[in-house]
Coordinates of C-alpha atoms and ligand atoms in Angstrom, one line a residue:
M833 CA 79.5 126.2 104.6
Q834 CA 79.3 122.8 106.3
A835 CA 78.4 122.4 110.0
S836 CA 81.7 121.9 111.8
V837 CA 81.5 118.7 113.8
P838 CA 84.9 117.8 115.4
L839 CA 86.3 114.8 113.6
K840 CA 86.7 112.9 116.8
D841 CA 82.9 113.2 117.3
R842 CA 82.1 111.8 113.9
F843 CA 83.6 108.5 115.0
A844 CA 80.6 108.1 117.3
Q845 CA 78.2 108.3 114.3
P846 CA 77.4 104.8 113.0
R847 CA 76.7 106.0 109.4
F848 CA 80.1 107.8 109.3
T849 CA 82.1 104.8 110.6
Y850 CA 80.2 102.4 108.3
A851 CA 81.1 104.5 105.2
L852 CA 84.7 104.8 106.4
L853 CA 85.1 101.1 107.0
E854 CA 83.5 100.4 103.6
A855 CA 86.1 102.5 101.9
L856 CA 89.0 101.2 103.9
P857 CA 90.1 98.0 102.1
E858 CA 90.5 99.7 98.8
F859 CA 92.3 102.6 100.4
L860 CA 94.7 100.3 102.3
A861 CA 95.6 98.5 99.1
R862 CA 96.9 101.8 97.7
Q863 CA 99.1 102.7 100.6
R864 CA 102.9 102.1 100.5
W865 CA 102.9 101.5 104.3
F866 CA 100.2 98.7 104.2
T867 CA 102.6 95.8 104.1
S868 CA 100.0 93.0 104.1
K869 CA 98.8 93.5 100.5
G870 CA 99.1 89.7 99.8
K871 CA 96.4 88.9 102.4
V872 CA 92.6 89.2 101.8
I873 CA 90.9 91.7 104.2
A874 CA 87.8 90.2 105.8
Q875 CA 86.8 93.1 108.0
C876 CA 88.1 96.4 109.6
R877 CA 87.3 98.0 112.9
V878 CA 88.2 101.4 114.3
V879 CA 89.5 100.5 117.8
Q880 CA 90.1 104.0 119.0
S881 CA 90.6 107.6 117.8
Y882 CA 92.7 110.2 119.6
R883 CA 92.1 113.9 119.1
V884 CA 95.0 116.0 117.7
T885 CA 93.0 119.0 116.6
E886 CA 89.3 119.7 115.9
D887 CA 89.8 118.4 112.5
A888 CA 92.3 115.6 112.9
V889 CA 92.7 112.4 114.9
L890 CA 95.1 109.5 115.2
A891 CA 92.9 106.5 114.4
I892 CA 93.8 102.9 115.4
V893 CA 92.4 100.4 113.0
Q894 CA 92.3 96.7 113.4
V895 CA 92.3 94.7 110.2
H896 CA 91.0 91.1 110.2
F897 CA 92.2 88.9 107.3
S898 CA 90.4 85.9 105.8
N899 CA 93.2 83.6 107.2
E900 CA 91.9 84.6 110.7
S901 CA 95.0 86.8 111.5
T902 CA 94.6 90.4 112.7
E903 CA 96.9 93.4 112.4
L904 CA 96.7 96.9 114.0
F905 CA 97.5 100.0 112.0
Q906 CA 97.8 103.7 112.8
M907 CA 96.0 106.1 110.5
P908 CA 96.3 109.9 111.1
L909 CA 93.1 111.2 109.5
A910 CA 91.8 114.7 108.9
Q911 CA 88.6 116.2 107.7
L912 CA 88.6 118.8 105.0
L913 CA 85.4 120.9 105.2
H914 CA 86.1 123.6 102.6
T915 CA 85.9 123.1 98.9
E916 CA 89.1 125.0 98.2
D917 CA 91.0 122.8 100.7
Q918 CA 89.5 119.7 99.2
R919 CA 90.5 120.8 95.7
R920 CA 94.1 121.6 96.7
Y921 CA 94.5 118.3 98.6
L922 CA 93.0 116.3 95.7
K923 CA 95.4 117.9 93.3
E924 CA 98.5 116.9 95.2
N925 CA 97.5 113.8 97.2
E926 CA 94.7 112.0 95.4
N927 CA 95.9 108.7 96.5
S928 CA 95.5 109.7 100.2
V929 CA 91.8 110.6 100.1
L930 CA 89.9 107.9 102.1
L931 CA 86.3 109.0 101.9
R932 CA 84.2 111.8 100.3
V933 CA 81.2 112.1 102.6
P934 CA 78.3 113.0 100.2
G935 CA 77.5 116.7 100.9
G936 CA 80.1 116.6 103.7
P937 CA 83.8 116.7 104.3
F938 CA 86.6 114.8 102.7
I939 CA 88.4 112.3 105.1
V940 CA 92.0 112.2 104.2
D941 CA 95.4 111.1 105.4
A942 CA 96.5 113.9 107.7
V943 CA 100.2 113.8 107.2
P944 CA 100.3 115.9 104.0
L945 CA 98.7 118.8 106.0
P946 CA 101.2 121.2 107.6
Q947 CA 98.7 122.3 110.3
F948 CA 98.3 118.6 111.4
R949 CA 102.1 118.1 111.5
A950 CA 102.5 121.3 113.5
A951 CA 99.9 120.2 116.1
L952 CA 101.7 116.8 116.4
Y953 CA 105.0 118.6 117.1
A954 CA 103.3 120.8 119.7
L955 CA 102.1 117.7 121.5
L956 CA 105.5 116.1 121.4
R957 CA 107.3 119.3 122.6
A958 CA 104.9 119.7 125.5
G959 CA 105.5 116.1 126.5
E960 CA 102.2 115.8 128.2
T961 CA 99.5 113.0 128.5
Q962 CA 96.1 114.0 127.1
A963 CA 92.8 113.3 128.9
D964 CA 92.0 110.5 126.3
G965 CA 95.3 108.6 127.1
L966 CA 97.4 109.9 124.2
A967 CA 100.8 110.1 125.9
C968 CA 103.8 112.2 124.8
E969 CA 107.2 112.2 126.2
A970 CA 109.8 114.9 125.4
G971 CA 113.5 114.0 125.3
K972 CA 116.2 116.1 126.9
V973 CA 117.0 117.9 123.7
M974 CA 113.4 119.2 123.4
R975 CA 114.2 121.7 126.2
T976 CA 115.9 123.9 123.7
A977 CA 113.7 123.0 120.7
P978 CA 111.9 125.9 118.9
A979 CA 108.2 126.3 119.6
Q980 CA 107.2 126.7 115.9
A981 CA 107.9 123.9 113.6
D982 CA 108.4 124.0 109.9
S983 CA 108.0 120.5 108.6
V984 CA 108.3 118.5 105.4
V985 CA 107.5 114.9 104.5
P986 CA 110.7 113.5 103.0
A987 CA 110.5 111.2 100.0
I988 CA 112.1 108.1 101.5
N989 CA 111.2 104.5 100.9
T990 CA 109.9 103.3 104.3
S991 CA 107.0 101.2 105.5
N992 CA 106.4 103.7 108.2
T993 CA 105.8 107.5 107.6
A994 CA 108.5 110.1 108.2
I995 CA 108.2 113.8 109.0
V996 CA 111.2 116.1 109.3
Y997 CA 110.7 119.1 111.7
H998 CA 112.9 122.2 111.4
D999 CA 115.5 120.2 109.4
R1000 CA 116.5 119.2 112.9
F1001 CA 114.2 116.4 114.1
F1002 CA 113.1 113.2 112.3
F1003 CA 109.7 111.8 113.3
K1004 CA 108.9 108.2 112.5
L1005 CA 105.2 107.6 112.7
F1006 CA 104.7 103.9 113.0
R1007 CA 102.0 102.4 110.8
K1008 CA 101.8 98.7 111.7
L1009 CA 101.5 98.6 115.5
D1010 CA 102.6 96.0 118.0
P1011 CA 101.7 96.3 121.6
G1012 CA 104.7 96.5 124.0
L1013 CA 107.7 98.8 124.3
N1014 CA 109.2 99.3 120.8
P1015 CA 112.9 98.5 121.1
D1016 CA 113.7 101.4 118.8
L1017 CA 112.3 103.9 121.4
E1018 CA 113.8 101.9 124.3
L1019 CA 117.3 101.6 122.9
V1020 CA 117.7 104.9 121.2
R1021 CA 116.5 106.6 124.5
Y1022 CA 118.9 104.5 126.6
L1023 CA 121.9 104.8 124.2
S1024 CA 121.7 108.5 123.6
E1025 CA 120.4 109.7 127.1
R1026 CA 122.1 107.3 129.4
A1027 CA 124.8 105.1 127.8
G1028 CA 126.9 107.9 126.3
F1029 CA 126.8 106.4 122.7
Q1030 CA 127.3 109.1 120.1
H1031 CA 126.6 107.2 116.9
C1032 CA 122.9 106.7 116.9
P1033 CA 120.2 109.5 116.6
T1034 CA 119.5 111.5 119.7
Y1035 CA 116.3 110.6 121.5
A1036 CA 113.9 113.6 121.2
G1037 CA 110.5 112.2 122.2
S1038 CA 107.8 109.7 121.7
L1039 CA 104.1 109.4 121.2
G1040 CA 102.0 106.5 122.4
V1041 CA 99.0 105.2 124.3
G1042 CA 99.4 104.2 127.9
K1043 CA 102.5 104.1 130.1
V1044 CA 105.8 103.2 128.4
T1045 CA 106.2 100.4 131.0
D1046 CA 102.8 98.8 130.4
P1047 CA 103.0 95.5 128.5
N1048 CA 100.3 96.8 126.2
Y1049 CA 101.9 100.2 125.6
L1050 CA 101.2 101.2 122.0
N1051 CA 104.0 103.2 120.5
L1052 CA 102.7 105.5 117.8
G1053 CA 105.8 107.5 117.0
L1054 CA 109.4 108.2 117.7
L1055 CA 111.1 111.6 117.4
T1056 CA 114.9 111.7 117.1
G1057 CA 117.6 114.0 116.0
K1058 CA 117.8 114.2 112.2
I1059 CA 121.1 112.8 110.8
D1060 CA 122.6 114.7 107.9
N1061 CA 123.8 111.8 105.8
R1062 CA 125.2 111.1 102.4
A1063 CA 123.7 107.7 101.9
E1064 CA 123.0 104.4 103.6
A1065 CA 126.2 102.3 104.2
W1066 CA 124.7 99.8 101.8
D1067 CA 124.8 102.2 98.8
F1068 CA 128.2 103.5 100.0
F1069 CA 129.8 100.0 100.0
L1070 CA 128.1 98.9 96.8
E1071 CA 129.7 101.9 95.1
R1072 CA 133.1 101.1 96.6
A1073 CA 132.8 97.5 95.4
G1074 CA 131.9 98.8 91.9
R1075 CA 135.1 100.9 91.8
Y1076 CA 137.1 97.9 92.8
Y1077 CA 135.6 95.7 90.1
A1078 CA 136.3 98.4 87.5
G1079 CA 140.0 98.2 88.3
T1080 CA 142.5 95.4 88.9
G1081 CA 144.3 96.4 92.1
P1082 CA 143.7 95.5 95.7
V1083 CA 140.9 96.9 97.8
D1084 CA 141.6 100.6 98.4
A1085 CA 142.6 102.0 101.7
E1086 CA 139.5 104.2 102.1
T1087 CA 137.2 101.3 101.8
L1088 CA 139.2 99.3 104.4
E1089 CA 139.3 102.4 106.8
R1090 CA 135.6 102.7 106.5
A1091 CA 135.0 99.0 107.2
S1092 CA 137.3 99.3 110.1
L1093 CA 135.5 102.4 111.5
L1094 CA 132.2 100.6 111.2
G1095 CA 133.7 97.7 113.3
Q1096 CA 134.7 100.2 115.9
R1097 CA 131.3 101.9 116.0
T1098 CA 129.6 98.5 116.2
A1099 CA 131.8 97.6 119.2
E1100 CA 131.0 101.0 120.9
M1101 CA 127.3 100.3 120.3
H1102 CA 127.6 97.0 122.1
L1103 CA 129.7 98.5 124.9
G1104 CA 127.0 101.2 125.2
L1105 CA 124.2 98.6 125.3
A1106 CA 126.2 96.8 128.1
G1107 CA 126.6 100.0 130.0
L1108 CA 130.4 99.9 129.6
L1109 CA 131.2 103.2 127.8
P1110 CA 133.2 105.7 129.9
A1111 CA 130.6 108.4 129.3
A1112 CA 127.7 106.3 130.7
L1113 CA 125.7 107.9 133.5
G1114 CA 126.2 104.8 135.6
A1115 CA 122.7 104.5 137.2
D1116 CA 120.9 101.1 137.2
A1117 CA 119.8 100.4 133.6
G1118 CA 116.9 98.2 134.7
A1119 CA 116.2 94.5 134.3
M1120 CA 115.4 94.7 130.6
I1121 CA 118.8 96.1 129.7
T1122 CA 121.3 95.0 132.4
P1123 CA 123.5 92.2 130.9
E1124 CA 123.1 88.7 132.3
A1125 CA 125.2 85.5 132.0
M1126 CA 124.4 83.1 129.1
S1127 CA 123.1 79.8 130.6
V1128 CA 123.8 76.4 129.2
E1129 CA 120.0 76.1 128.4
Y1130 CA 120.2 79.3 126.4
R1131 CA 123.1 77.8 124.4
H1132 CA 121.1 74.7 123.7
E1133 CA 118.1 76.8 122.8
I1134 CA 119.9 78.8 120.1
T1135 CA 121.5 75.8 118.6
A1136 CA 118.1 74.0 118.5
A1137 CA 116.4 77.0 117.0
A1138 CA 119.1 77.4 114.2
T1139 CA 118.9 73.6 113.5
K1140 CA 115.1 73.8 113.2
L1141 CA 115.4 76.8 110.9
L1142 CA 117.9 75.0 108.7
A1143 CA 115.6 71.9 108.4
R1144 CA 112.6 74.0 107.5
Q1145 CA 114.5 76.1 104.9
I1146 CA 116.1 73.0 103.3
E1147 CA 112.6 71.6 102.9
E1148 CA 111.3 74.8 101.3
L1149 CA 114.3 75.0 99.0
R1150 CA 113.8 71.4 98.0
A1151 CA 110.1 72.0 97.3
K1152 CA 110.9 75.1 95.2
L1153 CA 113.8 73.6 93.3
P1154 CA 111.8 72.6 90.2
G1155 CA 110.7 76.1 89.7
L1156 CA 114.1 77.8 89.9
P1157 CA 116.1 78.9 86.9
P1158 CA 118.8 76.4 85.9
A1159 CA 121.8 78.3 87.4
Q1160 CA 120.0 78.9 90.7
A1161 CA 118.8 75.3 90.8
S1162 CA 122.3 73.9 90.5
L1163 CA 123.5 76.2 93.3
A1164 CA 120.5 75.2 95.4
Q1165 CA 121.2 71.5 94.7
R1166 CA 124.7 71.9 96.0
V1167 CA 123.4 73.5 99.2
L1168 CA 120.9 70.7 99.7
E1169 CA 123.8 68.2 99.4
M1170 CA 125.6 70.1 102.2
E1171 CA 122.7 69.8 104.7
S1172 CA 124.4 67.4 107.1
D1173 CA 127.7 69.4 107.0
L1174 CA 125.7 72.6 107.9
A1175 CA 123.8 70.7 110.6
Q1176 CA 127.1 69.5 112.1
K1177 CA 128.5 73.1 112.2
L1178 CA 125.5 74.0 114.3
A1179 CA 125.9 71.0 116.5
A1180 CA 129.4 72.1 117.3
L1181 CA 128.1 74.9 119.4
D1182 CA 125.9 72.7 121.5
N1183 CA 128.9 71.0 122.9
A1184 CA 131.1 74.0 123.4
D1185 CA 131.1 75.2 127.0
M1186 CA 131.7 79.0 127.0
A1187 CA 131.0 81.9 129.4
L1188 CA 129.7 85.2 128.1
D1189 CA 127.1 87.8 129.0
L1190 CA 123.9 88.3 126.9
I1191 CA 123.1 91.9 126.2
R1192 CA 120.5 93.9 124.3
I1193 CA 121.5 94.0 120.7
H1194 CA 120.4 95.9 117.6
G1195 CA 118.7 92.7 116.3
D1196 CA 118.4 93.5 112.6
Y1197 CA 121.9 94.7 111.9
H1198 CA 123.0 95.2 108.3
L1199 CA 124.4 97.9 106.0
G1200 CA 121.0 99.3 105.3
Q1201 CA 120.7 100.2 109.0
V1202 CA 123.7 102.5 109.0
L1203 CA 123.8 106.0 107.7
V1204 CA 127.1 107.5 106.3
T1205 CA 127.7 111.0 107.6
E1206 CA 130.5 113.3 106.4
D1207 CA 133.3 111.3 108.0
D1208 CA 131.6 108.7 110.2
F1209 CA 128.5 106.4 110.7
C1210 CA 125.2 106.7 112.5
I1211 CA 123.4 103.5 113.4
I1212 CA 119.6 103.6 113.1
D1213 CA 116.4 101.5 113.3
F1214 CA 116.7 99.5 116.6
E1215 CA 113.3 98.0 116.0
G1216 CA 114.7 94.4 115.8
E1217 CA 113.8 91.6 113.5
P1218 CA 110.4 92.4 111.9
L1219 CA 109.1 88.8 112.0
L1220 CA 109.5 88.5 115.8
T1221 CA 107.1 89.6 118.5
I1222 CA 108.1 92.6 120.7
P1223 CA 109.0 90.4 123.8
E1224 CA 111.2 88.2 121.5
R1225 CA 112.9 91.3 120.0
R1226 CA 113.6 92.6 123.5
R1227 CA 115.4 89.4 124.6
K1228 CA 119.1 89.7 125.5
R1229 CA 121.3 87.9 123.0
P1230 CA 125.0 87.4 122.2
A1231 CA 126.5 90.5 120.7
L1232 CA 128.0 88.4 117.9
K1233 CA 124.6 88.0 116.4
D1234 CA 124.7 91.6 115.2
V1235 CA 128.3 91.1 114.1
A1236 CA 127.3 88.2 112.0
G1237 CA 124.5 90.3 110.4
M1238 CA 127.1 92.8 109.3
V1239 CA 129.6 90.2 108.0
R1240 CA 126.7 88.7 105.9
S1241 CA 126.0 92.3 104.7
F1242 CA 129.6 92.7 103.4
H1243 CA 129.1 89.5 101.5
Y1244 CA 125.8 90.8 100.1
A1245 CA 127.5 94.0 99.0
A1246 CA 130.3 92.1 97.2
R1247 CA 128.0 89.8 95.4
G1248 CA 125.1 92.3 95.1
E1249 CA 127.2 94.7 93.1
L1250 CA 127.8 91.9 90.5
L1251 CA 124.1 90.9 90.5
L1252 CA 122.7 94.5 90.4
N1253 CA 125.0 96.2 88.1
A1254 CA 123.7 95.6 84.6
A1255 CA 127.1 96.2 83.1
Y1256 CA 128.5 92.9 84.4
A1257 CA 125.5 90.9 83.3
A1258 CA 125.6 92.4 79.8
E1259 CA 129.3 91.6 79.5
A1260 CA 128.8 88.2 81.0
R1261 CA 131.7 89.2 83.2
A1262 CA 130.1 88.4 86.6
E1263 CA 131.4 84.9 86.8
S1264 CA 135.0 85.9 86.1
L1265 CA 134.7 88.5 88.8
V1266 CA 133.6 86.1 91.5
P1267 CA 137.2 85.5 92.9
R1268 CA 137.5 89.3 93.2
A1269 CA 134.2 89.5 94.9
E1270 CA 135.3 87.0 97.5
A1271 CA 138.6 88.8 98.0
W1272 CA 136.7 92.1 98.5
F1273 CA 134.4 90.4 101.0
Q1274 CA 137.4 88.8 102.9
A1275 CA 139.3 92.1 103.1
T1276 CA 136.3 94.3 104.2
S1277 CA 134.9 91.8 106.7
T1278 CA 138.4 91.2 108.2
A1279 CA 138.9 94.9 108.6
F1280 CA 135.5 95.2 110.2
L1281 CA 136.1 92.2 112.6
E1282 CA 139.6 93.2 113.6
A1283 CA 138.4 96.7 114.6
Y1284 CA 135.4 95.2 116.4
Y1285 CA 137.4 92.8 118.5
G1286 CA 140.2 95.4 119.1
T1287 CA 137.7 97.9 120.4
C1288 CA 135.8 95.4 122.6
G1289 CA 139.0 94.1 124.2
S1290 CA 138.0 91.6 126.9
A1291 CA 134.4 92.8 127.1
P1292 CA 132.3 90.3 129.1
F1293 CA 129.7 89.9 126.2
L1294 CA 132.3 88.1 124.2
P1295 CA 133.7 84.6 125.0
A1296 CA 137.3 85.0 126.1
A1297 CA 138.8 82.4 123.7
A1298 CA 139.3 83.2 120.1
E1299 CA 138.0 79.8 118.9
D1300 CA 134.8 80.2 121.0
R1301 CA 134.2 83.6 119.4
Q1302 CA 134.7 82.0 116.0
L1303 CA 132.3 79.2 116.7
L1304 CA 129.6 81.5 118.0
L1305 CA 130.1 83.9 115.1
E1306 CA 129.8 81.1 112.6
L1307 CA 126.6 79.9 114.1
F1308 CA 125.0 83.3 113.6
I1309 CA 126.5 83.8 110.1
L1310 CA 125.0 80.4 109.2
E1311 CA 121.7 81.2 110.8
K1312 CA 121.5 84.6 109.0
A1313 CA 122.3 83.0 105.7
I1314 CA 119.5 80.5 106.2
Y1315 CA 117.1 83.3 107.1
E1316 CA 118.2 85.2 104.0
V1317 CA 117.4 82.1 101.8
A1318 CA 113.8 82.3 103.1
Y1319 CA 113.7 86.1 102.7
E1320 CA 114.9 86.1 99.1
L1321 CA 112.7 83.1 98.1
N1322 CA 109.7 85.1 99.2
S1323 CA 110.7 88.7 98.4
R1324 CA 113.4 88.9 95.7
P1325 CA 114.0 85.5 94.0
S1326 CA 116.7 86.9 91.7
W1327 CA 118.9 87.6 94.8
L1328 CA 118.8 84.0 96.0
P1329 CA 122.3 83.1 94.7
I1330 CA 123.8 85.5 97.3
P1331 CA 122.7 83.6 100.5
L1332 CA 123.1 80.3 98.7
N1333 CA 126.7 81.2 98.0
G1334 CA 127.0 82.3 101.6
L1335 CA 125.8 78.9 102.8
L1336 CA 128.4 77.1 100.5
M1337 CA 131.1 79.4 101.9
V1338 CA 130.2 78.5 105.5
A1339 CA 130.2 74.8 104.6
N1340 CA 133.7 75.3 103.1
A1341 CA 132.3 74.2 99.8
I1342 CA 133.7 77.2 97.9
Ligands
ADP284 N1 117.3 110.1 112.5 C1 117.3 110.1 111.1 N2 117.7 111.2 110.4 C2 117.7 111.2 109.1 N3 117.2 110.2 108.3 C3 116.7 109.2 108.9 C4 116.7 109.0 110.4 N4 116.1 107.8 110.7 C5 115.8 107.3 109.5 N5 116.1 108.0 108.5 C6 115.9 107.8 107.0 O1 114.8 107.0 106.9 C7 115.1 105.7 106.3 C8 114.3 104.6 106.9 O2 114.6 104.5 108.3 P1 114.3 103.2 109.2 O3 114.6 103.6 110.6 O4 115.1 102.1 108.6 O5 112.8 103.1 109.0 P2 111.8 102.0 108.6 O6 112.0 100.9 109.6 O7 110.5 102.6 108.7 O8 112.2 101.6 107.2 C9 116.6 105.6 106.5 O9 117.2 104.8 105.5 C10 117.0 107.0 106.4 O10 117.2 107.4 105.1
LIG285 O1 113.7 95.5 106.0 P1 114.7 95.2 107.1 O2 115.8 96.2 107.2 O3 114.0 95.0 108.4 O4 115.5 93.8 106.7 C1 115.0 92.9 105.9 O5 115.2 93.2 104.5 C2 116.6 93.4 104.2 C3 116.7 93.7 102.7 O6 116.3 95.1 102.6 C4 117.3 92.0 104.4 O7 118.7 92.2 104.2 C5 119.4 91.5 103.2 O8 119.6 92.3 102.1 C6 120.4 93.4 102.4 C7 120.6 94.2 101.0 O9 119.4 94.6 100.5 C8 121.8 93.0 102.9 O10 122.6 94.2 103.3 C9 121.6 92.2 104.2 O11 122.8 91.7 104.6 C10 120.7 91.0 103.8 O12 120.4 90.2 105.0 C11 117.2 91.6 105.8 O13 117.8 90.3 106.0 C12 115.6 91.5 106.2 O14 115.5 91.2 107.6

């Protein structure tokens, strides 16, 4: 039997931390949630560890890369003292063993251990701050939550870690940490507890270090109501597009009704974020959420930012042109030739004087951020655009930026089904289906937009004139398509034709 030293205390032993840090780079490289696999790790440091039980902590680890950048990660760790526990863990979770201390415990990822998950739930439910600064908040729904928690780790593809409690709560344990108030926590809490918005998960609690209002608050986890869902809206609409391509008729009524319902829910999300839903509690939402008028400077700023992004992406595309397969290269060449038309489209906004309120928005809105429930939708993941800092993500913006994200996503679904479904490629039918793809995109995005505008009415976060709405929407559609070119070039080069076609469409070249 090994001497039982609390895991937290082991972090004060230099030999232990040295061995742990030695093992870390190789361990990190094996973890799904470690998203910086392309960078070379120079050094790691345990910044802090917070006690969860005698045998488990939440460790905060700083990783220094050889390019001088640093990133912060959360690692729930446990020690396994008994041979039988070690053997069982090894059998099912070999990839999650970080360190085998010679003659001592195994140090492992704590999430697979039910007793660790139960202890985390107890902390969340109590909603108290621990002596070491680990702070928990319990949402209103936790008042009726059961004391005991059965839990499972669902097999979903995420760069964070999920735990489902009682088949009722969904806990997202953040892996890569950014100091500051995570907009997911901030907006889900506001929308579900104050704004009266029914179509996002219910806020149930959070875990972090420091006060939520501190600029350096470190959000470690978010507990929300679990959404029983059939699929992500992305898979749902891909499947609908597939059925449409298999036939010859027009887009079916159910697809259009669903696109329309999504438009309505998107409008309600924005009305909620602007504090305008009838069920809102009405109290002051605070400076970070209360809408404010868009200034002329802001309009110039967003036009300048989109113009700069366009110039940068055109350069990158030009540089990568020789390496692209012939079909993609000719598409890219056509986009390069449209550069000045695209830049002119952006400049049009600079000169358009329009009045509207800026509000907090979703910020990374696409079909993958919406879950399909039995007969409705639930909007999730309010974290914002991953490449931006937290203060940038928390800025108020025109609501049409989200709307543009979803319009682009309908285009992705239309074209994506042709690209992803091997049947079309094998039959070389994809090209002949392009007009049908464009018709599907037009029909679904029109249904979405009509319902969106219809539900918003004369909401102050939209310009009053239809032509100003169109101008602003086009700017954001164009900006998102440019962003997608960068995203696909770096992550999924075979998807590149989708945003390239999107850019040609905006430039009226197809
Ligand atoms: N409240 C919830 N209820 C049920 N499933 C959820 C919930 N939130 C997220 N999910 C599932 O987790 C997946 C990833 O969620 P997301 O918020 O996008 O996390 P991440 O940003 O870590 O990828 C979703 O596609 C969905 O399947
Ligand atoms: O991972 P995130 O959800 O933060 O978003 C990033 O990855 C998305 C791809 O998973 C990317 O979205 C693009 O592809 C989607 C289909 O896979 C499509 O529905 C979106 O419209 C399209 O932009 C997103 O841009 C990127 O930020």
